[in-house]
Short mmCIF file of C-alpha atoms in Angstrom, two decimals:
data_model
loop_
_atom_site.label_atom_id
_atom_site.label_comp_id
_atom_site.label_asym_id
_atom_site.label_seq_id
_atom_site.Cartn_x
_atom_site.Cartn_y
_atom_site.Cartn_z
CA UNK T 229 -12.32 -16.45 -1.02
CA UNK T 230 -8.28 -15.42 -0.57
CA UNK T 231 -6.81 -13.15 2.29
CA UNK T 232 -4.94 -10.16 0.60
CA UNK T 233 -2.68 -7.63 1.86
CA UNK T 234 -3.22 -4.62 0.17
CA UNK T 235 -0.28 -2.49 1.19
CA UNK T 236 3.15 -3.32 2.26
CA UNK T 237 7.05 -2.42 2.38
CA UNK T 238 10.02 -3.86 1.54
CA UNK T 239 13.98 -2.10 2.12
CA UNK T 240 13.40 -0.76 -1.02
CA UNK T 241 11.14 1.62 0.87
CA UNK T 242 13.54 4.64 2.85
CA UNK T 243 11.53 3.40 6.42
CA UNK T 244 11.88 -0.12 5.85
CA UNK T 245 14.46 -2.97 6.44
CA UNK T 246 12.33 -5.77 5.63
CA UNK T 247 13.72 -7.69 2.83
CA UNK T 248 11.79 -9.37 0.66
CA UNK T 249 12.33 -12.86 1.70
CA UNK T 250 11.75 -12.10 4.94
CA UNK T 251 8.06 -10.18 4.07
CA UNK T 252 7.27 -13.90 2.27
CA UNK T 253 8.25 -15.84 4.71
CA UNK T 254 5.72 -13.20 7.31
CA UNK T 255 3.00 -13.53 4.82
CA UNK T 256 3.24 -17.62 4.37
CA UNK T 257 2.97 -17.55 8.33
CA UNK T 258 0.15 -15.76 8.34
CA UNK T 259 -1.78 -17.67 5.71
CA UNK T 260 -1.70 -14.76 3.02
CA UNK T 261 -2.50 -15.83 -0.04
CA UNK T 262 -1.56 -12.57 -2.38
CA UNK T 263 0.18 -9.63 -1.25
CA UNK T 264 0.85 -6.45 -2.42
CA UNK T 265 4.03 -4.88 -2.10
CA UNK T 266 3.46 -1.24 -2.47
CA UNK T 267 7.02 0.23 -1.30
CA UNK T 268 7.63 4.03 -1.60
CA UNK T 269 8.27 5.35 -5.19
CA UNK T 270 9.94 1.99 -5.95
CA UNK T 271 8.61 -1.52 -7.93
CA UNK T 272 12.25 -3.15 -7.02
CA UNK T 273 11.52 -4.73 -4.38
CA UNK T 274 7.98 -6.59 -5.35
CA UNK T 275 9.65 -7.53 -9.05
CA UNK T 276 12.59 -9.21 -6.64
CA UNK T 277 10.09 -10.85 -4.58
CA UNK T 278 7.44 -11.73 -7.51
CA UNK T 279 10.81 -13.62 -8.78
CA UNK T 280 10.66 -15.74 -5.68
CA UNK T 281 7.07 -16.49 -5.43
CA UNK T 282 5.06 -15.51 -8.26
CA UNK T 283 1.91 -17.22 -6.97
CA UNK T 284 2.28 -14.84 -3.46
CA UNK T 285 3.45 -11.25 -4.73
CA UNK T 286 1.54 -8.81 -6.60
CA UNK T 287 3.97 -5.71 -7.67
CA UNK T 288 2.37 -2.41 -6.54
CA UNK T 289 3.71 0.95 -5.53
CA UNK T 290 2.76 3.63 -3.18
CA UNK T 291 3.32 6.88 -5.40
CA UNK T 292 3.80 10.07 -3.55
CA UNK T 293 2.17 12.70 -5.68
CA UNK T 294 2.21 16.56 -4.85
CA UNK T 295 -0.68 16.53 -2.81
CA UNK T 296 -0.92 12.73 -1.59
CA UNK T 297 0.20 8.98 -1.51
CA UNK T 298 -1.93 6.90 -4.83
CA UNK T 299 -1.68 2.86 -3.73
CA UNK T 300 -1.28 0.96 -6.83
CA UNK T 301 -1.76 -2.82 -8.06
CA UNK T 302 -0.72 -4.55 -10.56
CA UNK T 303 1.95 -1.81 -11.66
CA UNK T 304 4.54 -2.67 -14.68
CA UNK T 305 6.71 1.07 -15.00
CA UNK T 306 7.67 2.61 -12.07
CA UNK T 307 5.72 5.97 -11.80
CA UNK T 308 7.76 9.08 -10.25
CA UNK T 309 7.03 10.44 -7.52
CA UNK T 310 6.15 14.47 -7.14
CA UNK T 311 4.18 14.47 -9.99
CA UNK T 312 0.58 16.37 -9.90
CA UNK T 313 -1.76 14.02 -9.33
CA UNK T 314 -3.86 13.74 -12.40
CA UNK T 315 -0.65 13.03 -14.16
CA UNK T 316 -0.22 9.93 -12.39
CA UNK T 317 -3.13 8.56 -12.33
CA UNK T 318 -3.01 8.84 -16.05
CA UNK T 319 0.41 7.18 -16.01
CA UNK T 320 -1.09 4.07 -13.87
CA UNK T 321 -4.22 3.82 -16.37
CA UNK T 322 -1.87 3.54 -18.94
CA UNK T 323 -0.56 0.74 -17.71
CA UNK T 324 -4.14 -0.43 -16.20
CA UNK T 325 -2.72 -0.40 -12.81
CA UNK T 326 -5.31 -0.84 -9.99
CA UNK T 327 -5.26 3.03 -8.34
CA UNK T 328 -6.46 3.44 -4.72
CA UNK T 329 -5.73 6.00 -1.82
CA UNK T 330 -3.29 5.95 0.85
CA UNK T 331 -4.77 6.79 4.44
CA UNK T 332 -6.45 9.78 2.63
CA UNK T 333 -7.58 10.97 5.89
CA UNK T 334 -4.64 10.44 8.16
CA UNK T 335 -3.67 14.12 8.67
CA UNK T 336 -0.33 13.06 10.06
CA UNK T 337 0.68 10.94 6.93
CA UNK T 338 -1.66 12.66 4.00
CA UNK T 339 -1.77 16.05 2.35
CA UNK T 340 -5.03 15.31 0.15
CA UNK T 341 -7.33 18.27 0.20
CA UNK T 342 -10.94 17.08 0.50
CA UNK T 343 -11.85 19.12 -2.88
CA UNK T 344 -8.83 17.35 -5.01
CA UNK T 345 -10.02 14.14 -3.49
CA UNK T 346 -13.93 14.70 -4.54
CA UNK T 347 -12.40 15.83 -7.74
CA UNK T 348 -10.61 12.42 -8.57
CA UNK T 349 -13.00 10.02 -7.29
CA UNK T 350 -14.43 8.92 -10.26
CA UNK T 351 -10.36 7.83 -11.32
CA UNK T 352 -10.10 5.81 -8.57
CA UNK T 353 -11.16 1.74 -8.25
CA UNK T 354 -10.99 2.18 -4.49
CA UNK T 355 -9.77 3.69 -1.38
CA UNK T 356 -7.69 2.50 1.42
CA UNK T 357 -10.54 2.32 3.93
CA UNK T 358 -8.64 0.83 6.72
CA UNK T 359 -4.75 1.20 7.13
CA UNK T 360 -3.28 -0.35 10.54
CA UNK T 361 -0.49 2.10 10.85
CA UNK T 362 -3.79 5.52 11.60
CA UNK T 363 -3.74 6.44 14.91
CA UNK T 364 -7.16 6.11 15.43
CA UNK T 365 -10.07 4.55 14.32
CA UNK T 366 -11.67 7.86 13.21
CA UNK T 367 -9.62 8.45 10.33
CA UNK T 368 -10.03 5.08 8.47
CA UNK T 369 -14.16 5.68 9.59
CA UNK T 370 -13.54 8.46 7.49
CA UNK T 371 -12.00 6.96 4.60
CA UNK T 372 -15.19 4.53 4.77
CA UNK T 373 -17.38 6.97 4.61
CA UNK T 374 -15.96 9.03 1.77
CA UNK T 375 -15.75 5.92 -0.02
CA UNK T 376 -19.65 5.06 0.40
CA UNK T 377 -20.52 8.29 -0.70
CA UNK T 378 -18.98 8.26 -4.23
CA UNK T 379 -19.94 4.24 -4.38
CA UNK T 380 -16.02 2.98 -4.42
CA UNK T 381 -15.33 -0.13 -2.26
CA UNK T 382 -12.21 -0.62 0.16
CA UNK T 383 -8.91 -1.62 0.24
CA UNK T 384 -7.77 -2.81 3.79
CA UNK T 385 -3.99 -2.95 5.00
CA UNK T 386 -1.05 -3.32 7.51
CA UNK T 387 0.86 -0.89 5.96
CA UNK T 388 3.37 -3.43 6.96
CA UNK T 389 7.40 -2.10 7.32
CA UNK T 390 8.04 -5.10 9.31
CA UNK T 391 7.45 -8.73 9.56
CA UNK T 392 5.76 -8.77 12.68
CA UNK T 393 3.06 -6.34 11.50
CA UNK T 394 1.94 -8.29 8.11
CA UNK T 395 -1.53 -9.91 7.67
CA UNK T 396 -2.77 -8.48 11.04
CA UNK T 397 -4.93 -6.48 8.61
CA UNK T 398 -6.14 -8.22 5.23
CA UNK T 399 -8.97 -8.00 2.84
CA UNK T 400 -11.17 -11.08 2.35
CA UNK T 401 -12.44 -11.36 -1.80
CA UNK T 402 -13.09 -13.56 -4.03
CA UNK T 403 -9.90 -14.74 -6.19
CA UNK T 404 -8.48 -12.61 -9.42
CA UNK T 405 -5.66 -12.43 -11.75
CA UNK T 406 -5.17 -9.30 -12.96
CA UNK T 407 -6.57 -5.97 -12.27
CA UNK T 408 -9.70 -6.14 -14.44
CA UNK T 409 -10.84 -9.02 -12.32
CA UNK T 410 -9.91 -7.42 -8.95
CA UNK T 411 -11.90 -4.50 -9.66
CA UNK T 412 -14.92 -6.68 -10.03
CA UNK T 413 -13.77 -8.49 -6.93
CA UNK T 414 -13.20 -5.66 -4.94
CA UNK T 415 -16.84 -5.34 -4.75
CA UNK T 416 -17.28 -8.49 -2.68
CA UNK T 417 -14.93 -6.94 -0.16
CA UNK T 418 -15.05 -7.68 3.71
CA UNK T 419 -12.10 -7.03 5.75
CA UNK T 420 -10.68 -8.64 9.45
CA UNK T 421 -8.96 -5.39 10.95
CA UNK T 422 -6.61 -4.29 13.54
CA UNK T 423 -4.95 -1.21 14.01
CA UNK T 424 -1.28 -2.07 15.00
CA UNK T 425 0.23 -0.50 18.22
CA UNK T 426 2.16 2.76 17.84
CA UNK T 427 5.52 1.54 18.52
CA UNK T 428 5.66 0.05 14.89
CA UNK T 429 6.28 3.85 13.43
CA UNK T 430 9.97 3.53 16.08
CA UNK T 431 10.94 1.10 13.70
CA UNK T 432 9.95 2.88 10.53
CA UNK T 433 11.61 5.87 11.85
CA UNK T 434 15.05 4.03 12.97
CA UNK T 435 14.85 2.70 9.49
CA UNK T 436 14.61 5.39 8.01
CA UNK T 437 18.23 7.22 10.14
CA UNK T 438 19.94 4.28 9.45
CA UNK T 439 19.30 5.18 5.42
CA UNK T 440 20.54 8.33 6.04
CA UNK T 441 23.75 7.98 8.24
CA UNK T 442 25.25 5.11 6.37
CA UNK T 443 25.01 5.51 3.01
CA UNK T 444 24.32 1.90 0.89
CA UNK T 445 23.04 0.49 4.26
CA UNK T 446 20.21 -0.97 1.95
CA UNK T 447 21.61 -2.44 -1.03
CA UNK T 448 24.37 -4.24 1.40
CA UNK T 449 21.61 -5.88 3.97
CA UNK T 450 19.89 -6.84 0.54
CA UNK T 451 22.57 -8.28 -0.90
CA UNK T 452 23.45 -10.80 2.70
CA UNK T 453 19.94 -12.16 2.41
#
């Protein structure tokens, strides 16, 4: 059995200024032994870090769609972000990404309708039953139960935008290579959980203004190391 990380951000991400070394470095710490680097509308980051450890990094994305966040393994093409959703899911089963849900039911963070989500379920290998970053433990009970009710296990994740916050949260499976063998493995999920205190979201958000009031702030704090 391997402890996995399903969902995580690099400064590739606009609220993050974790760089990719530093998110391996976390996740070696914390006795990861895959993690998924799912930044927003952006593969850069996990390709860089897949570079550095290829045995660690799996290269995901969190696609923003027009009515909610897909979380995505395995991904090769970058796929776009404001598209409708059916459209990318068909884009990430072209590429036989692994296609989950962000937080579906974190009203703060997700604009999924119930009805397009009971619509999609059968596209979906699984959703994101616990994310660390909900505010409470209601909305990931919810994600659970929608989940059981259309027979699709669980992802679990930090959500991670900083170091400190990484494998606080992981899933617990049996090993895989690819995404054919994950989404048999997915199926042997259990998770160790803990919802991370809501100060992490002040660095997300100071991330985030830094983006936006000095302009190539990322690439340059990439490019020191």
């Amino acid at each position: 059995m391997i402890n996995v990380d399903f969902h995580c951000h690099t400064i590739y991400s606009n609220d993050s200024l974790q760089k990719p070394t530093q998110l391996i470095q976390a996740a070696r710490k914390r006795g990861l032994h895959k993690v998924v680097i799912t930044d927003h509308n952006s593969i850069i980051g996990a390709l860089e870090a897949q570079q550095i450890a290829p045995d660690l990094i799996i290269v995901g994305e969190e696609v923003k769609t027009s009515e909610g966040e897909l979380l995505a393994a395995f991904v090769t093409e970058k796929v776009p972000k404001g598209l409708q959703p059916m459209e990318a899911i068909q884009r990430l089963k072209a590429q036989n990404a692994f296609i989950s849900v962000s937080h579906p039911f974190d009203a703060a963070r997700s604009g999924w309708k119930l009805e397009t989500l009971q619509k999609l379920a059968h596209y979906f290998d699984a959703i994101e039953v616990f994310n660390a970053r909900c505010s409470t433990h209601r909305q990931n009970k919810l994600a659970a139960e929608f989940a059981r009710s259309y027979d699709l296990p669980g992802t679990a994740g930090t959500d991670a935008h900083q170091p400190g916050e990484l494998g606080k949260t992981m899933t617990i499976l049996p090993d895989f290579k690819d995404a054919d063998e994950l989404r048999i493995a997915i199926r042997q999920a259990t998770y160790q959980t803990h919802l991370s205190p809501y100060w992490v979201h002040f660095g997300s958000m100071t991330a985030h203004f830094i983006k936006l009031l000095i302009p190539g702030k990322q690439i340059s704090i990439v490019n020191k190391g």
